Tab-separated table of N, CA, C and O in Angstrom:
chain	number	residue	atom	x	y	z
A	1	UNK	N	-15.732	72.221	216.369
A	1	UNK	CA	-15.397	73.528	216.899
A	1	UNK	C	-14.899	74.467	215.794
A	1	UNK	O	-14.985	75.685	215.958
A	2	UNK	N	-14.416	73.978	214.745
A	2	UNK	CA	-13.556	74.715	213.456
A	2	UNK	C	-15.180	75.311	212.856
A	2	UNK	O	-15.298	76.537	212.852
A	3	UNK	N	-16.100	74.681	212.482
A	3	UNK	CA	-17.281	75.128	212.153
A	3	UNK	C	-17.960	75.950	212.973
A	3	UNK	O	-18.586	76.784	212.318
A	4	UNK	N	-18.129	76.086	214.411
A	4	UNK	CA	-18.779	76.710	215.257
A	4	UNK	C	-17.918	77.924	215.130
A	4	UNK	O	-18.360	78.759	214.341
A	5	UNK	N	-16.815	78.212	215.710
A	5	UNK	CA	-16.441	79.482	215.186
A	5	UNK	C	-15.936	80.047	214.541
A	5	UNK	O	-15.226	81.028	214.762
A	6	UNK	N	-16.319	79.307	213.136
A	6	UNK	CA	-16.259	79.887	211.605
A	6	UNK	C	-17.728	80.714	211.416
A	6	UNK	O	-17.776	81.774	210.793
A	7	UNK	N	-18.931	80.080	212.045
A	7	UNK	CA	-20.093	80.804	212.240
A	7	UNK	C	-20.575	81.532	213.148
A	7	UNK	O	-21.712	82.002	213.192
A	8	UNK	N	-19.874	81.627	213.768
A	8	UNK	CA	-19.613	82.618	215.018
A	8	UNK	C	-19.217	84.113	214.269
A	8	UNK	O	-19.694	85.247	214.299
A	9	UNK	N	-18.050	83.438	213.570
A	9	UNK	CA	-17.753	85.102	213.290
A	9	UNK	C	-18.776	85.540	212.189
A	9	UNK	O	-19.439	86.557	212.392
A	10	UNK	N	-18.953	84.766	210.937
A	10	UNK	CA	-20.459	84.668	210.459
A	10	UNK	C	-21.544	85.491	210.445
A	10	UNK	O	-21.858	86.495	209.805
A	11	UNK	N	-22.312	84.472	211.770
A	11	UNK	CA	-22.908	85.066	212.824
A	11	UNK	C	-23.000	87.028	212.988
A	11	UNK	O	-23.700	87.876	212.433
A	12	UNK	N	-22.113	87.075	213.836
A	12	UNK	CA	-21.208	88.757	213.891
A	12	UNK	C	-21.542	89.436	212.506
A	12	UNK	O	-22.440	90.274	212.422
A	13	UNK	N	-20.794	89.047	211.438
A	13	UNK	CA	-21.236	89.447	210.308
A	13	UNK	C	-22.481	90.394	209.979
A	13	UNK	O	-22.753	91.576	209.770
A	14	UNK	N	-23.269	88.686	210.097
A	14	UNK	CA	-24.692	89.062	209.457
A	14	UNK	C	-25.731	89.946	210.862
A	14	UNK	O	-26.903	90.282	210.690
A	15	UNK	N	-25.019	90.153	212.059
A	15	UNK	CA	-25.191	90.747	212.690
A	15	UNK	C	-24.868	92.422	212.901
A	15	UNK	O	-25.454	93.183	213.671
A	16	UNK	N	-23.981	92.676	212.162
A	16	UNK	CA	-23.282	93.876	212.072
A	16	UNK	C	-24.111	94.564	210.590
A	16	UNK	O	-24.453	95.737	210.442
A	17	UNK	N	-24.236	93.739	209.882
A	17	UNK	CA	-24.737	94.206	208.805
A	17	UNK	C	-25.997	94.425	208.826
A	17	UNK	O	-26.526	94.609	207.729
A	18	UNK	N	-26.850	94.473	210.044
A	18	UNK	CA	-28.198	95.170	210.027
A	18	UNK	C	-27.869	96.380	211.053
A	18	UNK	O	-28.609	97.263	210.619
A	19	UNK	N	-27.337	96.807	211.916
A	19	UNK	CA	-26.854	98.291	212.298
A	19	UNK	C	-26.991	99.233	211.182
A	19	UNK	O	-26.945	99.261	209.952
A	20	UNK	N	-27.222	100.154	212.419
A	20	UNK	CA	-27.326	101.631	211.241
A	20	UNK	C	-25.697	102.103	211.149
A	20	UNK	O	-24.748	102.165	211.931
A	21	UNK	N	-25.941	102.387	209.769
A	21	UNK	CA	-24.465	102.934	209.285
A	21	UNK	C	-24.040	104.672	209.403
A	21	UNK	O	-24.487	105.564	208.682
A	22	UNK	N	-23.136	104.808	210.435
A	22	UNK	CA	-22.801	105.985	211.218
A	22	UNK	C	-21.531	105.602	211.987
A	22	UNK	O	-21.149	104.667	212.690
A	23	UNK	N	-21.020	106.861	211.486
A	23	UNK	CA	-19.613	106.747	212.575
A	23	UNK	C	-19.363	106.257	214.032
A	23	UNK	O	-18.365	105.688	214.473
A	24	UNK	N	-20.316	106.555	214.565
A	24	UNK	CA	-20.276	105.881	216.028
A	24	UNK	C	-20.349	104.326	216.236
A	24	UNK	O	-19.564	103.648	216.899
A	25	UNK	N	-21.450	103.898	215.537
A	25	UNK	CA	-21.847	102.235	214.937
A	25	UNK	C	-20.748	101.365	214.215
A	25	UNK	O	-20.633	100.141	214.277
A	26	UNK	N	-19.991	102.231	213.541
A	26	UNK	CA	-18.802	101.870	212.762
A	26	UNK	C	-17.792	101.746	213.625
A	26	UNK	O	-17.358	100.632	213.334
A	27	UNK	N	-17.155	102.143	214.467
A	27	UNK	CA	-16.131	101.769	215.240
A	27	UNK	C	-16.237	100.499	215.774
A	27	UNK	O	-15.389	99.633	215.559
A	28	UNK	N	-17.331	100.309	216.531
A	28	UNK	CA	-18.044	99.278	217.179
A	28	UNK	C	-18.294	97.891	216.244
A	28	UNK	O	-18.125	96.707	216.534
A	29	UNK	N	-18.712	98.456	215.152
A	29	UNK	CA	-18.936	97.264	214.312
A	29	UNK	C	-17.396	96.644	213.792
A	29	UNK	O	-17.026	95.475	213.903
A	30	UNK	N	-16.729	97.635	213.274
A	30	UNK	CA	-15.500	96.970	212.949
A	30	UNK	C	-14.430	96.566	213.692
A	30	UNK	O	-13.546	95.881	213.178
A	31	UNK	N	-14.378	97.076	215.432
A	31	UNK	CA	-13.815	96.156	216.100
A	31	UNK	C	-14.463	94.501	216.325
A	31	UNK	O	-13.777	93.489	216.466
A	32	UNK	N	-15.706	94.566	216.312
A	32	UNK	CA	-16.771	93.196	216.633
A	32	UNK	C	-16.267	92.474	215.263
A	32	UNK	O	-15.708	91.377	215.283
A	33	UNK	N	-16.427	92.928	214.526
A	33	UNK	CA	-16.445	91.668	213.041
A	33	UNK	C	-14.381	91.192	213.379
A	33	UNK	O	-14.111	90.019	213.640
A	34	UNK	N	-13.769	91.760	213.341
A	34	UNK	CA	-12.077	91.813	213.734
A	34	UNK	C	-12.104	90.718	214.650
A	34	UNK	O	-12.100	89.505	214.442
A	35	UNK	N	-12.134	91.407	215.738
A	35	UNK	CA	-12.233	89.890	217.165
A	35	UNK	C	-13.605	88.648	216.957
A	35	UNK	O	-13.288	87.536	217.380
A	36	UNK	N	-14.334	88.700	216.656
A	36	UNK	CA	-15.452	87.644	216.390
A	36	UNK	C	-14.385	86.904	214.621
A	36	UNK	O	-14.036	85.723	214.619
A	37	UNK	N	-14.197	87.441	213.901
A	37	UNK	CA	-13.170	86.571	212.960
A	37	UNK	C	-12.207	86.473	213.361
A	37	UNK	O	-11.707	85.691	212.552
A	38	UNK	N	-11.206	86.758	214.316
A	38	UNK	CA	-9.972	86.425	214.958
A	38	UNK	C	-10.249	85.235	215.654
A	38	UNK	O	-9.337	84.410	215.601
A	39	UNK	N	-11.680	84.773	216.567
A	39	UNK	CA	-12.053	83.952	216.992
A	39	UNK	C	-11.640	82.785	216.501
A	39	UNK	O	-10.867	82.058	217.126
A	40	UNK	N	-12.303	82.384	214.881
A	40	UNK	CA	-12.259	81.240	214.090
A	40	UNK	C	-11.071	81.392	213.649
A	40	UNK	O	-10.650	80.244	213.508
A	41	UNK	N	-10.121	82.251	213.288
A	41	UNK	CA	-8.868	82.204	212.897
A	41	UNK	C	-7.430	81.766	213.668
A	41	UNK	O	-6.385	81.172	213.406
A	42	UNK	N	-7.919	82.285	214.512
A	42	UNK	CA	-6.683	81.569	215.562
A	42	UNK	C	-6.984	80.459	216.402
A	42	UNK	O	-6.102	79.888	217.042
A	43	UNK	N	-8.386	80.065	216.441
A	43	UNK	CA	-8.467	78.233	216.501
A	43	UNK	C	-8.287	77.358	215.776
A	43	UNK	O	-8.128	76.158	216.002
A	44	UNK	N	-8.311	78.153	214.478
A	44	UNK	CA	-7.616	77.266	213.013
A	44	UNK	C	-6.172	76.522	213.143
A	44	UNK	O	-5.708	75.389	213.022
A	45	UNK	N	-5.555	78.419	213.599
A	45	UNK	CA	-3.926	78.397	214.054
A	45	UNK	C	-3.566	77.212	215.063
A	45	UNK	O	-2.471	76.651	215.069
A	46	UNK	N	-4.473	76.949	215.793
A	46	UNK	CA	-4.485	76.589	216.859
A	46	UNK	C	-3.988	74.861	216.386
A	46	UNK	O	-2.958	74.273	216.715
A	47	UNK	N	-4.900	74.465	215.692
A	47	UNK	CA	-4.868	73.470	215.326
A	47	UNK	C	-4.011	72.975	214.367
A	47	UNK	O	-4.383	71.987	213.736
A	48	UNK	N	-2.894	73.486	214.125
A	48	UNK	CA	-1.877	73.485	213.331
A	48	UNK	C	-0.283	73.915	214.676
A	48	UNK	O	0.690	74.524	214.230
A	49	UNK	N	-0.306	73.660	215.568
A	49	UNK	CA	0.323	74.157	216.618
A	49	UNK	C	1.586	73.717	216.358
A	49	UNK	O	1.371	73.009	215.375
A	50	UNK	N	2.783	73.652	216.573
A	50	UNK	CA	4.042	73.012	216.626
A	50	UNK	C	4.184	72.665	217.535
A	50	UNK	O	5.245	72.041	217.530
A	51	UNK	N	3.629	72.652	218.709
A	51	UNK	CA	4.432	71.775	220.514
A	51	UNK	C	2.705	72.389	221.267
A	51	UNK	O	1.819	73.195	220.982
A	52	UNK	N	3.016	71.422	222.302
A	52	UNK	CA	1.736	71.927	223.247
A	52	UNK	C	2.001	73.472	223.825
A	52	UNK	O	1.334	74.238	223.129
A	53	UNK	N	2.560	74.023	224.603
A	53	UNK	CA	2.915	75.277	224.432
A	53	UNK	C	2.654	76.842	223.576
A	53	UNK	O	2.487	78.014	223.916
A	54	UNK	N	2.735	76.064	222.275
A	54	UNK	CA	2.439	76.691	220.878
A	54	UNK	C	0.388	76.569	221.224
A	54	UNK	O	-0.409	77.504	221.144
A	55	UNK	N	0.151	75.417	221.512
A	55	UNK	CA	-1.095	75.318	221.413
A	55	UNK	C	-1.613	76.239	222.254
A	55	UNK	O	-2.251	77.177	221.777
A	56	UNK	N	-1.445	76.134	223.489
A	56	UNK	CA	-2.205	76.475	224.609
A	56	UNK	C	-1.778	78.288	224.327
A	56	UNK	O	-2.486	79.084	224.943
A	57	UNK	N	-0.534	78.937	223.323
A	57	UNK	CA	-0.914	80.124	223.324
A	57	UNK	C	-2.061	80.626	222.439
A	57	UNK	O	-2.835	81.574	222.572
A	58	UNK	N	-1.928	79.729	221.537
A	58	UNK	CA	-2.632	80.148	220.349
A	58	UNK	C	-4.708	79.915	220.862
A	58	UNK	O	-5.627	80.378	220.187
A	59	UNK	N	-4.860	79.173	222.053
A	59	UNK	CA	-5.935	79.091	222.577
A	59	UNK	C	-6.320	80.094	223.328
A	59	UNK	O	-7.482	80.471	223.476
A	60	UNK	N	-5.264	80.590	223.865
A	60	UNK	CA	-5.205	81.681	224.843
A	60	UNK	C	-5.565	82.967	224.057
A	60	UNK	O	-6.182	83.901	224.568
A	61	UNK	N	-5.186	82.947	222.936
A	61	UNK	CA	-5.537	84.465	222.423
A	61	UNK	C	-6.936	84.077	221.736
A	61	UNK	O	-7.664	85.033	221.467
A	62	UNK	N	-7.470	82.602	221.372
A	62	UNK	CA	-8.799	82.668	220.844
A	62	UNK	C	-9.929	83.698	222.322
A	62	UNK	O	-10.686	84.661	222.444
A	63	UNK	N	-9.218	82.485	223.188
A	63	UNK	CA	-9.680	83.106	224.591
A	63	UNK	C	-10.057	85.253	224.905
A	63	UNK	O	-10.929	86.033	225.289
A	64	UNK	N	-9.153	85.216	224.569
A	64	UNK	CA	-9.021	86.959	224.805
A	64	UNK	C	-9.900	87.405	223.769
A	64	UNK	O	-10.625	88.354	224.071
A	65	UNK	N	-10.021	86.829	222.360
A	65	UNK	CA	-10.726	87.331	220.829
A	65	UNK	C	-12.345	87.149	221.113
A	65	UNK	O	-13.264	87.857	220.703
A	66	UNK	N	-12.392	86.044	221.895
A	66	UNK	CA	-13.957	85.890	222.203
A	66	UNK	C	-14.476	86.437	223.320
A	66	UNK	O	-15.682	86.647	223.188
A	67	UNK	N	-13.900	86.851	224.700
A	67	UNK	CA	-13.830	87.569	225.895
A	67	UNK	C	-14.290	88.953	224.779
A	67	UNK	O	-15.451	89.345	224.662
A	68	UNK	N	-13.048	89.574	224.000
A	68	UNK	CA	-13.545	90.554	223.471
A	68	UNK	C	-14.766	90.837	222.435
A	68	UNK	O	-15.264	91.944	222.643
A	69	UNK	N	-15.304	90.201	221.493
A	69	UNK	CA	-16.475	89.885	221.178
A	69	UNK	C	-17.496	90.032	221.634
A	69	UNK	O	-18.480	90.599	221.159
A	70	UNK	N	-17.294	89.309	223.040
A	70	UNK	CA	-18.457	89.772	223.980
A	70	UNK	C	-18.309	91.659	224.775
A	70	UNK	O	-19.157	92.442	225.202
A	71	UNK	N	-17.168	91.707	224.674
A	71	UNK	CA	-17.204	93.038	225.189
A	71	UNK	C	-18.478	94.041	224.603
A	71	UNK	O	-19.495	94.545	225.079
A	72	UNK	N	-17.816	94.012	223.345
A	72	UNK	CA	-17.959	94.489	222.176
A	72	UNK	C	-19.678	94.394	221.718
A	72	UNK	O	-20.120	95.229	220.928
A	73	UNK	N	-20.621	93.252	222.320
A	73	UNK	CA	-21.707	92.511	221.744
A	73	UNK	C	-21.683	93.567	222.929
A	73	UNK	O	-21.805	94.687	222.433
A	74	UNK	N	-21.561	93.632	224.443
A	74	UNK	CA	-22.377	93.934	225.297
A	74	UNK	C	-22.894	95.693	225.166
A	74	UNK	O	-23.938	96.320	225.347
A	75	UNK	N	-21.522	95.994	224.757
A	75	UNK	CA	-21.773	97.372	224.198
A	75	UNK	C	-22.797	97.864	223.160
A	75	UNK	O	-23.488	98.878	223.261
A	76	UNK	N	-22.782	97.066	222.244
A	76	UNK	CA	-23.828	97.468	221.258
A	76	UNK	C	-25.289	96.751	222.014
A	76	UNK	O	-26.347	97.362	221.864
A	77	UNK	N	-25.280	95.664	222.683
A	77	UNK	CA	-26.660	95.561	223.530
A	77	UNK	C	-27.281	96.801	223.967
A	77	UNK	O	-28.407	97.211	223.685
A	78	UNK	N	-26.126	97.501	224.911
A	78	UNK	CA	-26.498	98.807	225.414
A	78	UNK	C	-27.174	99.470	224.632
A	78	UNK	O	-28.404	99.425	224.602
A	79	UNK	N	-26.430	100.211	223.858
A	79	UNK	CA	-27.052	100.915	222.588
A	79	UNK	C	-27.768	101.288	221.846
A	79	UNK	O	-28.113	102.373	221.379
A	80	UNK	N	-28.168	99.558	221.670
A	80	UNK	CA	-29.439	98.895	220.679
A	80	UNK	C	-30.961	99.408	221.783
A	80	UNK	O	-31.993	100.067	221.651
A	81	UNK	N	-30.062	98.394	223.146
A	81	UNK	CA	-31.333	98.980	224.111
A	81	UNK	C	-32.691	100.184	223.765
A	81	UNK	O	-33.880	100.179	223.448
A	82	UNK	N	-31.157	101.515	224.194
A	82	UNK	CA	-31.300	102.699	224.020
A	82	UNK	C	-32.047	103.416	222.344
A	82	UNK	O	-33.048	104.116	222.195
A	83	UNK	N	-31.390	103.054	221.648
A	83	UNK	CA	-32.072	102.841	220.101
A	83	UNK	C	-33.250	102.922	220.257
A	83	UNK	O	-33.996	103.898	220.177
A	84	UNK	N	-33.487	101.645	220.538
A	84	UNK	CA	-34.949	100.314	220.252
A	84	UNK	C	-34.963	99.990	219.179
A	84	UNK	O	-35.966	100.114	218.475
A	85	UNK	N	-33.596	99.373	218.674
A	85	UNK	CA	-33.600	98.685	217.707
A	85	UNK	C	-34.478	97.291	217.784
A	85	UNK	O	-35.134	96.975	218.776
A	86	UNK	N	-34.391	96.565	216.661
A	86	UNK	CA	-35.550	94.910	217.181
A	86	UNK	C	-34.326	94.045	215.870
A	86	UNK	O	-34.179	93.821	214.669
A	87	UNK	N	-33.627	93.814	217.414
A	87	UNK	CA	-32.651	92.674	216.660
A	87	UNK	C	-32.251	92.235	218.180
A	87	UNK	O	-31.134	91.731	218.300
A	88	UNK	N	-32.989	92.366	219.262
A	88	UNK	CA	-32.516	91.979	220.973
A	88	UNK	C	-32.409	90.660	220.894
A	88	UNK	O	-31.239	90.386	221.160
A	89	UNK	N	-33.143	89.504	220.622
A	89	UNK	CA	-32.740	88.196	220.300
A	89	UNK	C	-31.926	87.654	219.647
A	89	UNK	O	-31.521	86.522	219.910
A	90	UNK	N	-31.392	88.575	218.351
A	90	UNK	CA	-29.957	88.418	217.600
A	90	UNK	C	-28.901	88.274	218.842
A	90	UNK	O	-28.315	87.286	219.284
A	91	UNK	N	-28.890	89.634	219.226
A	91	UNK	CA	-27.741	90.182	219.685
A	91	UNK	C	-27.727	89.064	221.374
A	91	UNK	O	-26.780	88.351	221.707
A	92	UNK	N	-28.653	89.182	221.926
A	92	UNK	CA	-28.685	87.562	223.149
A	92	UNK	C	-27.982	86.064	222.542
A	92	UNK	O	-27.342	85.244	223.199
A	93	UNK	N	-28.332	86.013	221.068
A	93	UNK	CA	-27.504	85.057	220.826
A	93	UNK	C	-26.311	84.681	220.752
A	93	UNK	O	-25.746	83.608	220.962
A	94	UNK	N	-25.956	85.778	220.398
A	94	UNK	CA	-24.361	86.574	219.812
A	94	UNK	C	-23.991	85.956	221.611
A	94	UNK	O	-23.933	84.738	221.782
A	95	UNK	N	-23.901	86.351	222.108
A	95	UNK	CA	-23.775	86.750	223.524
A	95	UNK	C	-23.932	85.102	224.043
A	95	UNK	O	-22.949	84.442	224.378
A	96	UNK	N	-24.692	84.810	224.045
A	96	UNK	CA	-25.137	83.444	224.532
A	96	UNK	C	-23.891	82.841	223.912
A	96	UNK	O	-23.083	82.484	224.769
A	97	UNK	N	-23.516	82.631	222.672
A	97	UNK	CA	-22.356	81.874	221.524
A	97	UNK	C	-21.172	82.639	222.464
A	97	UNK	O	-20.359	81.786	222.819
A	98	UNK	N	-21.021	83.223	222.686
A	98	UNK	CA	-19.338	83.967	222.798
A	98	UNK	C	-19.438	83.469	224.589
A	98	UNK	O	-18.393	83.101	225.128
A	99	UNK	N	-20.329	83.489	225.141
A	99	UNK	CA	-20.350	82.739	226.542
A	99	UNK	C	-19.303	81.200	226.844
A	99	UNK	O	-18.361	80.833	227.547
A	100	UNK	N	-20.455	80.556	225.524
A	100	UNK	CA	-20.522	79.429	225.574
A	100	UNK	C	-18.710	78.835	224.673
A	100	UNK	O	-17.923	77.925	224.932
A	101	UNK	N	-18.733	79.721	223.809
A	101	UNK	CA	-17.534	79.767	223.419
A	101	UNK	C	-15.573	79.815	224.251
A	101	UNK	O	-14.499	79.213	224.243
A	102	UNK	N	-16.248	80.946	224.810
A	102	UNK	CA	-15.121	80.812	226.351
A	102	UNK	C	-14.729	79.873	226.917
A	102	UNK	O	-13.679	79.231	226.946
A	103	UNK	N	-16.403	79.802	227.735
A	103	UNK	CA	-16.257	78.185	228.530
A	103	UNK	C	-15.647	77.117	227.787
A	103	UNK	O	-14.864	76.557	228.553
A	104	UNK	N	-15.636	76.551	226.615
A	104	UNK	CA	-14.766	75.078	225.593
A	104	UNK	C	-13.666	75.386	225.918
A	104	UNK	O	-12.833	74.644	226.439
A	105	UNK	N	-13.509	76.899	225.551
A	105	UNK	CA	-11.943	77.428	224.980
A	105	UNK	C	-11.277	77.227	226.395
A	105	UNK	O	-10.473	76.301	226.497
A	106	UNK	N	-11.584	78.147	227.681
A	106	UNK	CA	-11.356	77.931	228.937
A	106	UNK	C	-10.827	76.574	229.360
A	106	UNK	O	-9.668	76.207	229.556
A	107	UNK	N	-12.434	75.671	229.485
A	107	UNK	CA	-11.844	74.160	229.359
A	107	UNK	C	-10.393	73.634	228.974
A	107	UNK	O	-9.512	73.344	229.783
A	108	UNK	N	-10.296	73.553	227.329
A	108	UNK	CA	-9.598	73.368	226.547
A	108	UNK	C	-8.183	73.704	227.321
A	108	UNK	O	-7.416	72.925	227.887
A	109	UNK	N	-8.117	74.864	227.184
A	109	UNK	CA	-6.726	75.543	227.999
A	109	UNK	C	-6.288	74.888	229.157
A	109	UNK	O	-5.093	74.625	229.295
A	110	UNK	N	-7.545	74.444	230.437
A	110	UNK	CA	-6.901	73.688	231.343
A	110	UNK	C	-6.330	72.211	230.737
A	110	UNK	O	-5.151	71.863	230.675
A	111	UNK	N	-7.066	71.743	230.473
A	111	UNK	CA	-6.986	70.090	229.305
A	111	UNK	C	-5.495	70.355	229.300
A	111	UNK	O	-4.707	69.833	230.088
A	112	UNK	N	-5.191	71.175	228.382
A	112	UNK	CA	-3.836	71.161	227.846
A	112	UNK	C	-2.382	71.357	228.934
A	112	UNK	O	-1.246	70.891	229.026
A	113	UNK	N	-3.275	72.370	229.654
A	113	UNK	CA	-2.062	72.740	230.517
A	113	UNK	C	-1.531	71.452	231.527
A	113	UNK	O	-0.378	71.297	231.928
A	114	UNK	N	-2.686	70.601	231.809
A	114	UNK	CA	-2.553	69.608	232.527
A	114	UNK	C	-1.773	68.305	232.086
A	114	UNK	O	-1.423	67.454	232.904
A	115	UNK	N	-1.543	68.221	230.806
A	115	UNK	CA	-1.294	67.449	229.718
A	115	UNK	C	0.076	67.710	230.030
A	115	UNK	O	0.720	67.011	230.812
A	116	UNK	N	0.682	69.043	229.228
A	116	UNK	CA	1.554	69.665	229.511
A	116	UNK	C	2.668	68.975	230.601
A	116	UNK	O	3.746	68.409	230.423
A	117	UNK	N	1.939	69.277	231.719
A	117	UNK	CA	3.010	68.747	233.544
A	117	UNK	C	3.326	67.793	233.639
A	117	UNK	O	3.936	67.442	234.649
């Protein structure tokens, strides 16, 4: 999981870096690269936790970083739509990963909380 969303944010990256460069694109892009690397960064954190508690927050905000990611992906989907840019299978992936990403993280969070009681 430390590798998956280390390339996740990656991913985002090399995704952001084919957009056209313009102020409007730029907001968008630099919130997406922020939360898509907050992703892998605070599951890092995560894994360095001091008490279960500590854990399950530090999962909780991967949770919110990848929720937002996708915000963020769905918005520029729009966009791109509208564009007709030809990166629609990039950006489905992006999307598909930050789905699939949730759901572990989600998981994970119950795991713990249950542990926890």
């Amino acid at each position: 999981m430390l590798r998956r969303t280390k390339r996740f944010a990656i991913d985002n990256w090399k995704f952001c870096s084919k957009l056209p460069k313009s102020r409007e694109y730029n907001a968008y892009v630099n919130q997406l690269i922020r939360c898509s690397s907050s992703v892998g960064a605070n599951y890092r954190a995560a894994q360095r936790a001091k008490s279960q508690a500590d854990f399950i927050y530090k999962l909780e905000i991967v949770e919110e970083e990848a929720d937002e990611s996708k915000f963020f992906l769905e918005i520029l989907n729009e966009i791109i739509a509208f564009e007709e840019l030809d990166i629609q299978k990039e950006i489905e992936f992006l999307m598909k990963e930050a789905n699939e990403l949730i759901a572990i993280i989600v998981s994970s969070i119950k795991t713990a909380k249950q542990k926890q009681s």
